[in-house]
């Protein structure tokens, strides 16, 4: 009962100074929105190209046809330039991200089996668009090589010499001009629901939520040090309540702040950012486990810090290091090696994994291993902190 | 005094911090309606003693019984009988006066309705009724001190412990605090009051324990303590003329125990200066010595402290 009274008093103070509101809701929601916009899905990525076909041959036309197909799909926006200078102008004035220049003699060179080049002019401010243009050009070059190899196989089957054969170029050029040859037999289909990949909105919502959860819970447990600093700890210790109920009161404050913050973030990011957290019960289990983990670390900090300021700084450092290592900012596990292994020690990594399991359509059972690890992290760290927390409860 | 009347019995208290033996066998008791003062300079062991008595600090030895229950750091029931006012202001600045009082009232198990009434009552006692719903961070230092005391009073404890409650307080607020403590004693509350201000101990306390270097050097009422250094008043005359002749003359007056000259006058040790002073002035005048001023120092607890420890209270 005393613990509840202490928690109610603390919550009143936190509502009054708005600190928990800012750290627990405003900051993570804002950052999740910003990150989602910055690193949102490629479908929203608008890329525009220009093409100047100076050759006009069959192979060059095949390349232009491929670009027009991409435009028809809505993947790119395409403008046709009369010459290289016009194409460059379009890039310079920012009308397009990059331009392709197909040089005179391109088709003849392919027919002759000679080395050919598609020029790419990129806008310095559109690095990603230019990179995409280079990839498209490289892809077409790959097709030329493939078709050339196929033509060589045909010639070899006819007992004709492949190397330097005049027939090789014409066969390849004919094949490239035939749409059936240039359509890729294999396509990559996006299927996020069937994979464990979170959408960017969901990923950044979850990543920011777990990061700031570790900062939000400090407003409860750090109250132990604040009570010491402003002298009220003496009053609490002189009251007819047990010392453990003081700790329990602070833990309860952290728990409520963490839970409310996470709940608001889950609902808020779903409604405002379109995040898809998955099975509600599974999310609740993960959130609960996350709050326990954050409280555990916070108790460790409170047990070792001398002042609230020192504890707050320490907690911020720990929260950000764990978040970075746990992949809240970028998929650090892809780095591999020791870093990837260290990442798996953090509750953040497991929290995001758990949500990935939910994104794959899993229910509560699917998140159980991840939730168990996250909760155990908090129980173990918090339990160890209890061995030393007594020093905060001394007069 | 019967033992039934005792609210606090502390006996043989010991406490060490590493090599420092801070409290060495301190014993005292306080009865219902009695105000007991622990008078001593800073570092004498007053706060350590009060912390052990309140159950805030583990003691190395000795026993503390409050309202019939032994107290320790883990006691909860025995602590209900105690109201504690720490030396430093211990309130929540972002809560109002009423919220501060209500919170601690609930920790002492007071239920909602009686608590509301008692909060109003205490706000009246400490003179903060008109500022009840203001945040305490907006209060002056004196108002914060009064709220600090109010929290200690709220649950109607049998024993109120005040640890130097007037340190850093302006004279007006100090007087208000002292008046509040006097009233509590009249209402039957036992009060343990620590201070290094001799005037406060003399004004408030029925009995005083003089503490220095972790030991109670002497204990008793003001009169009992003063009698330890004798009841003589020190009279200082600023005078010019035949000082030696005047000294010889006043020595013959009944009640004058000692007289000596100094550069600008005469010092005397007298039993009851108020009665002897007319005869003294007459004798000095007869010795052709003119007196420009008279100062009388009655014996007080400061003198007792000086007598017992060889140093002043504010050393």
mmCIF file of N, CA and C in Angstrom, chain A residues 267-383:
data_model
loop_
_atom_site.group_PDB
_atom_site.id
_atom_site.type_symbol
_atom_site.label_atom_id
_atom_site.label_comp_id
_atom_site.label_asym_id
_atom_site.label_seq_id
_atom_site.Cartn_x
_atom_site.Cartn_y
_atom_site.Cartn_z
ATOM 1 N N UNK A 267 -0.038 2.367 -30.122
ATOM 2 C CA UNK A 267 -1.295 2.860 -30.704
ATOM 3 C C UNK A 267 -1.016 4.064 -31.617
ATOM 4 N N UNK A 268 -0.183 4.980 -31.122
ATOM 5 C CA UNK A 268 0.103 6.214 -31.873
ATOM 6 C C UNK A 268 0.782 5.937 -33.196
ATOM 7 N N UNK A 269 1.800 5.059 -33.191
ATOM 8 C CA UNK A 269 2.513 4.788 -34.447
ATOM 9 C C UNK A 269 1.639 3.994 -35.416
ATOM 10 N N UNK A 270 0.737 3.196 -34.866
ATOM 11 C CA UNK A 270 -0.191 2.463 -35.742
ATOM 12 C C UNK A 270 -1.117 3.442 -36.463
ATOM 13 N N UNK A 271 -1.661 4.376 -35.682
ATOM 14 C CA UNK A 271 -2.627 5.311 -36.255
ATOM 15 C C UNK A 271 -1.969 6.406 -37.084
ATOM 16 N N UNK A 272 -0.828 6.918 -36.617
ATOM 17 C CA UNK A 272 -0.224 8.082 -37.273
ATOM 18 C C UNK A 272 0.787 7.708 -38.359
ATOM 19 N N UNK A 273 1.543 6.624 -38.118
ATOM 20 C CA UNK A 273 2.607 6.282 -39.064
ATOM 21 C C UNK A 273 2.292 5.045 -39.903
ATOM 22 N N UNK A 274 1.221 4.371 -39.546
ATOM 23 C CA UNK A 274 0.864 3.162 -40.293
ATOM 24 C C UNK A 274 1.713 1.958 -39.938
ATOM 25 N N UNK A 275 2.303 1.981 -38.721
ATOM 26 C CA UNK A 275 3.108 0.834 -38.280
ATOM 27 C C UNK A 275 2.206 -0.386 -38.096
ATOM 28 N N UNK A 276 2.762 -1.563 -38.404
ATOM 29 C CA UNK A 276 1.982 -2.801 -38.239
ATOM 30 C C UNK A 276 2.698 -3.676 -37.235
ATOM 31 N N UNK A 277 2.243 -3.622 -35.984
ATOM 32 C CA UNK A 277 2.941 -4.309 -34.898
ATOM 33 C C UNK A 277 2.609 -5.805 -34.857
ATOM 34 N N UNK A 278 1.517 -6.188 -35.424
ATOM 35 C CA UNK A 278 1.165 -7.617 -35.424
ATOM 36 C C UNK A 278 0.238 -7.985 -34.283
ATOM 37 N N UNK A 279 0.196 -9.257 -33.994
ATOM 38 C CA UNK A 279 -0.703 -9.825 -32.979
ATOM 39 C C UNK A 279 -0.667 -9.027 -31.677
ATOM 40 N N UNK A 280 -1.828 -8.532 -31.250
ATOM 41 C CA UNK A 280 -1.890 -7.628 -30.088
ATOM 42 C C UNK A 280 -1.351 -8.271 -28.816
ATOM 43 N N UNK A 281 -1.737 -9.521 -28.606
ATOM 44 C CA UNK A 281 -1.291 -10.194 -27.386
ATOM 45 C C UNK A 281 0.233 -10.401 -27.414
ATOM 46 N N UNK A 282 0.713 -10.745 -28.598
ATOM 47 C CA UNK A 282 2.160 -10.915 -28.759
ATOM 48 C C UNK A 282 2.902 -9.608 -28.498
ATOM 49 N N UNK A 283 2.338 -8.507 -29.012
ATOM 50 C CA UNK A 283 2.950 -7.190 -28.786
ATOM 51 C C UNK A 283 2.936 -6.872 -27.296
ATOM 52 N N UNK A 284 1.811 -7.179 -26.644
ATOM 53 C CA UNK A 284 1.700 -6.902 -25.199
ATOM 54 C C UNK A 284 2.770 -7.666 -24.427
ATOM 55 N N UNK A 285 3.003 -8.904 -24.821
ATOM 56 C CA UNK A 285 4.021 -9.719 -24.141
ATOM 57 C C UNK A 285 5.411 -9.108 -24.352
ATOM 58 N N UNK A 286 5.687 -8.697 -25.572
ATOM 59 C CA UNK A 286 6.991 -8.102 -25.866
ATOM 60 C C UNK A 286 7.185 -6.776 -25.121
ATOM 61 N N UNK A 287 6.114 -5.989 -25.071
ATOM 62 C CA UNK A 287 6.176 -4.696 -24.374
ATOM 63 C C UNK A 287 6.453 -4.920 -22.882
ATOM 64 N N UNK A 288 5.738 -5.865 -22.324
ATOM 65 C CA UNK A 288 5.914 -6.178 -20.900
ATOM 66 C C UNK A 288 7.356 -6.615 -20.631
ATOM 67 N N UNK A 289 7.855 -7.473 -21.484
ATOM 68 C CA UNK A 289 9.237 -7.951 -21.321
ATOM 69 C C UNK A 289 10.211 -6.789 -21.475
ATOM 70 N N UNK A 290 9.953 -5.895 -22.423
ATOM 71 C CA UNK A 290 10.826 -4.725 -22.636
ATOM 72 C C UNK A 290 10.857 -3.829 -21.418
ATOM 73 N N UNK A 291 9.707 -3.604 -20.809
ATOM 74 C CA UNK A 291 9.640 -2.749 -19.613
ATOM 75 C C UNK A 291 10.452 -3.380 -18.477
ATOM 76 N N UNK A 292 10.342 -4.683 -18.327
ATOM 77 C CA UNK A 292 11.094 -5.376 -17.262
ATOM 78 C C UNK A 292 12.603 -5.230 -17.508
ATOM 79 N N UNK A 293 13.006 -5.378 -18.765
ATOM 80 C CA UNK A 293 14.438 -5.250 -19.099
ATOM 81 C C UNK A 293 14.946 -3.850 -18.782
ATOM 82 N N UNK A 294 14.168 -2.847 -19.175
ATOM 83 C CA UNK A 294 14.584 -1.454 -18.943
ATOM 84 C C UNK A 294 14.678 -1.169 -17.444
ATOM 85 N N UNK A 295 13.739 -1.694 -16.677
ATOM 86 C CA UNK A 295 13.763 -1.472 -15.224
ATOM 87 C C UNK A 295 14.987 -2.129 -14.586
ATOM 88 N N UNK A 296 15.325 -3.309 -15.092
ATOM 89 C CA UNK A 296 16.484 -4.028 -14.542
ATOM 90 C C UNK A 296 17.751 -3.216 -14.679
ATOM 91 N N UNK A 297 17.968 -2.688 -15.882
ATOM 92 C CA UNK A 297 19.163 -1.867 -16.126
ATOM 93 C C UNK A 297 19.133 -0.608 -15.270
ATOM 94 N N UNK A 298 17.935 -0.035 -15.156
ATOM 95 C CA UNK A 298 17.802 1.211 -14.377
ATOM 96 C C UNK A 298 18.150 0.983 -12.909
ATOM 97 N N UNK A 299 17.784 -0.161 -12.390
ATOM 98 C CA UNK A 299 18.125 -0.474 -10.997
ATOM 99 C C UNK A 299 19.641 -0.609 -10.826
ATOM 100 N N UNK A 300 20.288 -1.174 -11.836
ATOM 101 C CA UNK A 300 21.755 -1.288 -11.767
ATOM 102 C C UNK A 300 22.371 0.108 -11.695
ATOM 103 N N UNK A 301 21.880 0.991 -12.541
ATOM 104 C CA UNK A 301 22.401 2.367 -12.555
ATOM 105 C C UNK A 301 22.153 3.034 -11.196
ATOM 106 N N UNK A 302 20.945 2.896 -10.683
ATOM 107 C CA UNK A 302 20.604 3.531 -9.397
ATOM 108 C C UNK A 302 21.460 2.972 -8.265
ATOM 109 N N UNK A 303 21.817 1.703 -8.386
ATOM 110 C CA UNK A 303 22.596 1.069 -7.312
ATOM 111 C C UNK A 303 24.044 1.551 -7.293
ATOM 112 N N UNK A 304 24.526 2.035 -8.427
ATOM 113 C CA UNK A 304 25.941 2.408 -8.489
ATOM 114 C C UNK A 304 26.177 3.919 -8.557
ATOM 115 N N UNK A 305 25.194 4.676 -9.049
ATOM 116 C CA UNK A 305 25.401 6.126 -9.206
ATOM 117 C C UNK A 305 25.305 6.827 -7.860
ATOM 118 N N UNK A 306 25.968 7.984 -7.791
ATOM 119 C CA UNK A 306 25.968 8.738 -6.532
ATOM 120 C C UNK A 306 24.880 9.806 -6.515
ATOM 121 N N UNK A 307 24.613 10.379 -7.683
ATOM 122 C CA UNK A 307 23.616 11.460 -7.752
ATOM 123 C C UNK A 307 22.634 11.174 -8.886
ATOM 124 N N UNK A 308 21.472 11.821 -8.847
ATOM 125 C CA UNK A 308 20.514 11.630 -9.948
ATOM 126 C C UNK A 308 21.101 12.050 -11.290
ATOM 127 N N UNK A 309 21.906 13.108 -11.277
ATOM 128 C CA UNK A 309 22.488 13.605 -12.530
ATOM 129 C C UNK A 309 23.433 12.557 -13.117
ATOM 130 N N UNK A 310 24.272 12.003 -12.240
ATOM 131 C CA UNK A 310 25.212 10.979 -12.691
ATOM 132 C C UNK A 310 24.442 9.772 -13.237
ATOM 133 N N UNK A 311 23.400 9.393 -12.540
ATOM 134 C CA UNK A 311 22.607 8.239 -12.959
ATOM 135 C C UNK A 311 21.930 8.497 -14.301
ATOM 136 N N UNK A 312 21.422 9.710 -14.469
ATOM 137 C CA UNK A 312 20.733 10.048 -15.707
ATOM 138 C C UNK A 312 21.697 9.983 -16.897
ATOM 139 N N UNK A 313 22.900 10.509 -16.696
ATOM 140 C CA UNK A 313 23.901 10.462 -17.769
ATOM 141 C C UNK A 313 24.280 9.025 -18.099
ATOM 142 N N UNK A 314 24.492 8.258 -17.047
ATOM 143 C CA UNK A 314 24.881 6.859 -17.212
ATOM 144 C C UNK A 314 23.795 6.081 -17.957
ATOM 145 N N UNK A 315 22.555 6.342 -17.554
ATOM 146 C CA UNK A 315 21.435 5.638 -18.171
ATOM 147 C C UNK A 315 21.312 5.999 -19.656
ATOM 148 N N UNK A 316 21.563 7.279 -19.975
ATOM 149 C CA UNK A 316 21.483 7.709 -21.377
ATOM 150 C C UNK A 316 22.543 6.991 -22.203
ATOM 151 N N UNK A 317 23.756 6.923 -21.649
ATOM 152 C CA UNK A 317 24.840 6.248 -22.377
ATOM 153 C C UNK A 317 24.481 4.782 -22.604
ATOM 154 N N UNK A 318 24.035 4.131 -21.544
ATOM 155 C CA UNK A 318 23.693 2.705 -21.658
ATOM 156 C C UNK A 318 22.561 2.508 -22.665
ATOM 157 N N UNK A 319 21.551 3.378 -22.586
ATOM 158 C CA UNK A 319 20.390 3.239 -23.481
ATOM 159 C C UNK A 319 20.815 3.355 -24.948
ATOM 160 N N UNK A 320 21.677 4.327 -25.232
ATOM 161 C CA UNK A 320 22.071 4.525 -26.631
ATOM 162 C C UNK A 320 23.030 3.431 -27.118
ATOM 163 N N UNK A 321 23.945 3.009 -26.241
ATOM 164 C CA UNK A 321 24.872 1.941 -26.648
ATOM 165 C C UNK A 321 24.091 0.650 -26.924
ATOM 166 N N UNK A 322 23.179 0.305 -26.022
ATOM 167 C CA UNK A 322 22.378 -0.912 -26.218
ATOM 168 C C UNK A 322 21.526 -0.797 -27.488
ATOM 169 N N UNK A 323 20.988 0.408 -27.714
ATOM 170 C CA UNK A 323 20.132 0.595 -28.896
ATOM 171 C C UNK A 323 20.942 0.453 -30.181
ATOM 172 N N UNK A 324 22.139 1.040 -30.190
ATOM 173 C CA UNK A 324 22.971 0.937 -31.400
ATOM 174 C C UNK A 324 23.400 -0.495 -31.640
ATOM 175 N N UNK A 325 23.850 -1.118 -30.545
ATOM 176 C CA UNK A 325 24.307 -2.499 -30.645
ATOM 177 C C UNK A 325 23.142 -3.436 -30.980
ATOM 178 N N UNK A 326 21.984 -3.075 -30.480
ATOM 179 C CA UNK A 326 20.808 -3.932 -30.697
ATOM 180 C C UNK A 326 20.129 -3.703 -32.035
ATOM 181 N N UNK A 327 20.667 -2.779 -32.840
ATOM 182 C CA UNK A 327 20.127 -2.582 -34.185
ATOM 183 C C UNK A 327 18.941 -1.646 -34.263
ATOM 184 N N UNK A 328 18.824 -0.734 -33.284
ATOM 185 C CA UNK A 328 17.700 0.196 -33.329
ATOM 186 C C UNK A 328 17.890 1.278 -34.387
ATOM 187 N N UNK A 329 19.127 1.539 -34.759
ATOM 188 C CA UNK A 329 19.378 2.593 -35.750
ATOM 189 C C UNK A 329 19.659 2.008 -37.136
ATOM 190 N N UNK A 330 20.366 0.889 -37.179
ATOM 191 C CA UNK A 330 20.639 0.222 -38.459
ATOM 192 C C UNK A 330 20.853 -1.266 -38.161
ATOM 193 N N UNK A 331 20.663 -2.099 -39.180
ATOM 194 C CA UNK A 331 20.731 -3.556 -38.932
ATOM 195 C C UNK A 331 22.163 -4.015 -38.678
ATOM 196 N N UNK A 332 22.598 -3.840 -37.452
ATOM 197 C CA UNK A 332 24.000 -4.088 -37.102
ATOM 198 C C UNK A 332 24.356 -5.573 -37.195
ATOM 199 N N UNK A 333 23.357 -6.431 -37.098
ATOM 200 C CA UNK A 333 23.633 -7.876 -37.151
ATOM 201 C C UNK A 333 24.250 -8.259 -38.495
ATOM 202 N N UNK A 334 23.976 -7.429 -39.546
ATOM 203 C CA UNK A 334 24.512 -7.748 -40.873
ATOM 204 C C UNK A 334 26.019 -7.535 -40.946
ATOM 205 N N UNK A 335 26.560 -6.820 -39.960
ATOM 206 C CA UNK A 335 28.009 -6.607 -39.936
ATOM 207 C C UNK A 335 28.716 -7.942 -39.723
ATOM 208 N N UNK A 336 28.050 -8.814 -38.983
ATOM 209 C CA UNK A 336 28.595 -10.149 -38.745
ATOM 210 C C UNK A 336 29.659 -10.168 -37.667
ATOM 211 N N UNK A 337 30.236 -11.332 -37.455
ATOM 212 C CA UNK A 337 31.329 -11.489 -36.509
ATOM 213 C C UNK A 337 30.938 -11.181 -35.075
ATOM 214 N N UNK A 338 31.893 -10.604 -34.330
ATOM 215 C CA UNK A 338 31.706 -10.346 -32.906
ATOM 216 C C UNK A 338 30.570 -9.351 -32.654
ATOM 217 N N UNK A 339 30.496 -8.348 -33.530
ATOM 218 C CA UNK A 339 29.460 -7.319 -33.358
ATOM 219 C C UNK A 339 28.069 -7.955 -33.432
ATOM 220 N N UNK A 340 27.888 -8.847 -34.378
ATOM 221 C CA UNK A 340 26.591 -9.511 -34.514
ATOM 222 C C UNK A 340 26.272 -10.349 -33.277
ATOM 223 N N UNK A 341 27.330 -10.976 -32.736
ATOM 224 C CA UNK A 341 27.109 -11.788 -31.530
ATOM 225 C C UNK A 341 26.788 -10.904 -30.326
ATOM 226 N N UNK A 342 27.499 -9.777 -30.233
ATOM 227 C CA UNK A 342 27.227 -8.844 -29.132
ATOM 228 C C UNK A 342 25.818 -8.293 -29.237
ATOM 229 N N UNK A 343 25.393 -8.066 -30.468
ATOM 230 C CA UNK A 343 24.048 -7.529 -30.703
ATOM 231 C C UNK A 343 22.996 -8.433 -30.048
ATOM 232 N N UNK A 344 23.249 -9.717 -30.126
ATOM 233 C CA UNK A 344 22.262 -10.664 -29.583
ATOM 234 C C UNK A 344 22.247 -10.696 -28.052
ATOM 235 N N UNK A 345 23.191 -10.007 -27.444
ATOM 236 C CA UNK A 345 23.149 -9.907 -25.983
ATOM 237 C C UNK A 345 22.192 -8.815 -25.519
ATOM 238 N N UNK A 346 21.835 -7.924 -26.430
ATOM 239 C CA UNK A 346 21.003 -6.784 -26.036
ATOM 240 C C UNK A 346 19.517 -7.144 -26.081
ATOM 241 N N UNK A 347 18.743 -6.588 -25.163
ATOM 242 C CA UNK A 347 17.290 -6.835 -25.233
ATOM 243 C C UNK A 347 16.669 -6.185 -26.468
ATOM 244 N N UNK A 348 17.332 -5.120 -26.974
ATOM 245 C CA UNK A 348 16.801 -4.431 -28.149
ATOM 246 C C UNK A 348 16.729 -5.374 -29.352
ATOM 247 N N UNK A 349 17.829 -6.118 -29.574
ATOM 248 C CA UNK A 349 17.871 -7.026 -30.717
ATOM 249 C C UNK A 349 16.755 -8.062 -30.624
ATOM 250 N N UNK A 350 16.564 -8.587 -29.417
ATOM 251 C CA UNK A 350 15.537 -9.619 -29.233
ATOM 252 C C UNK A 350 14.136 -9.036 -29.304
ATOM 253 N N UNK A 351 14.003 -7.812 -28.852
ATOM 254 C CA UNK A 351 12.708 -7.141 -28.942
ATOM 255 C C UNK A 351 12.311 -7.002 -30.418
ATOM 256 N N UNK A 352 13.275 -6.540 -31.231
ATOM 257 C CA UNK A 352 12.983 -6.364 -32.664
ATOM 258 C C UNK A 352 12.776 -7.713 -33.356
ATOM 259 N N UNK A 353 13.521 -8.714 -32.890
ATOM 260 C CA UNK A 353 13.315 -10.071 -33.443
ATOM 261 C C UNK A 353 11.905 -10.569 -33.141
ATOM 262 N N UNK A 354 11.501 -10.336 -31.898
ATOM 263 C CA UNK A 354 10.157 -10.762 -31.483
ATOM 264 C C UNK A 354 9.099 -10.118 -32.348
ATOM 265 N N UNK A 355 9.284 -8.841 -32.608
ATOM 266 C CA UNK A 355 8.308 -8.146 -33.448
ATOM 267 C C UNK A 355 8.378 -8.669 -34.886
ATOM 268 N N UNK A 356 9.587 -9.045 -35.311
ATOM 269 C CA UNK A 356 9.730 -9.656 -36.638
ATOM 270 C C UNK A 356 8.929 -10.948 -36.724
ATOM 271 N N UNK A 357 8.971 -11.715 -35.641
ATOM 272 C CA UNK A 357 8.189 -12.962 -35.606
ATOM 273 C C UNK A 357 6.692 -12.666 -35.731
ATOM 274 N N UNK A 358 6.292 -11.570 -35.083
ATOM 275 C CA UNK A 358 4.875 -11.195 -35.181
ATOM 276 C C UNK A 358 4.542 -10.725 -36.596
ATOM 277 N N UNK A 359 5.493 -10.018 -37.213
ATOM 278 C CA UNK A 359 5.265 -9.535 -38.583
ATOM 279 C C UNK A 359 5.119 -10.697 -39.552
ATOM 280 N N UNK A 360 5.768 -11.810 -39.212
ATOM 281 C CA UNK A 360 5.669 -12.997 -40.074
ATOM 282 C C UNK A 360 4.362 -13.741 -39.847
ATOM 283 N N UNK A 361 3.502 -13.131 -39.024
ATOM 284 C CA UNK A 361 2.193 -13.742 -38.806
ATOM 285 C C UNK A 361 2.110 -14.575 -37.547
ATOM 286 N N UNK A 362 3.177 -14.566 -36.752
ATOM 287 C CA UNK A 362 3.195 -15.370 -35.531
ATOM 288 C C UNK A 362 2.299 -14.801 -34.446
ATOM 289 N N UNK A 363 1.957 -15.641 -33.494
ATOM 290 C CA UNK A 363 1.150 -15.210 -32.344
ATOM 291 C C UNK A 363 2.019 -15.146 -31.096
ATOM 292 N N UNK A 364 1.369 -15.262 -29.953
ATOM 293 C CA UNK A 364 2.100 -15.166 -28.681
ATOM 294 C C UNK A 364 3.203 -16.220 -28.597
ATOM 295 N N UNK A 365 2.879 -17.408 -29.054
ATOM 296 C CA UNK A 365 3.859 -18.497 -28.981
ATOM 297 C C UNK A 365 5.133 -18.175 -29.738
ATOM 298 N N UNK A 366 4.971 -17.451 -30.852
ATOM 299 C CA UNK A 366 6.134 -17.144 -31.694
ATOM 300 C C UNK A 366 7.101 -16.197 -30.991
ATOM 301 N N UNK A 367 6.577 -15.302 -30.150
ATOM 302 C CA UNK A 367 7.463 -14.311 -29.515
ATOM 303 C C UNK A 367 7.998 -14.796 -28.169
ATOM 304 N N UNK A 368 7.525 -15.966 -27.745
ATOM 305 C CA UNK A 368 7.884 -16.422 -26.403
ATOM 306 C C UNK A 368 9.410 -16.485 -26.165
ATOM 307 N N UNK A 369 10.195 -17.084 -27.074
ATOM 308 C CA UNK A 369 11.655 -17.140 -26.807
ATOM 309 C C UNK A 369 12.271 -15.748 -26.695
ATOM 310 N N UNK A 370 11.891 -14.841 -27.605
ATOM 311 C CA UNK A 370 12.455 -13.482 -27.563
ATOM 312 C C UNK A 370 12.012 -12.769 -26.293
ATOM 313 N N UNK A 371 10.729 -12.884 -25.962
ATOM 314 C CA UNK A 371 10.201 -12.208 -24.762
ATOM 315 C C UNK A 371 10.868 -12.756 -23.513
ATOM 316 N N UNK A 372 11.107 -14.058 -23.512
ATOM 317 C CA UNK A 372 11.731 -14.683 -22.340
ATOM 318 C C UNK A 372 13.148 -14.118 -22.146
ATOM 319 N N UNK A 373 13.882 -13.993 -23.242
ATOM 320 C CA UNK A 373 15.243 -13.469 -23.120
ATOM 321 C C UNK A 373 15.211 -12.026 -22.610
ATOM 322 N N UNK A 374 14.324 -11.222 -23.199
ATOM 323 C CA UNK A 374 14.248 -9.798 -22.822
ATOM 324 C C UNK A 374 13.877 -9.661 -21.336
ATOM 325 N N UNK A 375 12.895 -10.432 -20.913
ATOM 326 C CA UNK A 375 12.462 -10.351 -19.516
ATOM 327 C C UNK A 375 13.563 -10.860 -18.577
ATOM 328 N N UNK A 376 14.210 -11.950 -18.975
ATOM 329 C CA UNK A 376 15.291 -12.499 -18.138
ATOM 330 C C UNK A 376 16.436 -11.492 -17.988
ATOM 331 N N UNK A 377 16.686 -10.783 -19.045
ATOM 332 C CA UNK A 377 17.722 -9.737 -19.002
ATOM 333 C C UNK A 377 17.408 -8.767 -17.862
ATOM 334 N N UNK A 378 16.149 -8.346 -17.789
ATOM 335 C CA UNK A 378 15.740 -7.413 -16.740
ATOM 336 C C UNK A 378 15.753 -8.043 -15.370
ATOM 337 N N UNK A 379 15.288 -9.282 -15.285
ATOM 338 C CA UNK A 379 15.210 -9.951 -13.977
ATOM 339 C C UNK A 379 16.611 -10.166 -13.408
ATOM 340 N N UNK A 380 17.530 -10.595 -14.262
ATOM 341 C CA UNK A 380 18.898 -10.868 -13.795
ATOM 342 C C UNK A 380 19.605 -9.564 -13.388
ATOM 343 N N UNK A 381 19.550 -8.560 -14.260
ATOM 344 C CA UNK A 381 20.237 -7.296 -13.933
ATOM 345 C C UNK A 381 19.585 -6.625 -12.719
ATOM 346 N N UNK A 382 18.269 -6.610 -12.716
ATOM 347 C CA UNK A 382 17.560 -5.990 -11.588
ATOM 348 C C UNK A 382 17.808 -6.744 -10.288
ATOM 349 N N UNK A 383 17.856 -8.060 -10.396
ATOM 350 C CA UNK A 383 18.112 -8.882 -9.206
ATOM 351 C C UNK A 383 19.488 -8.619 -8.631
#
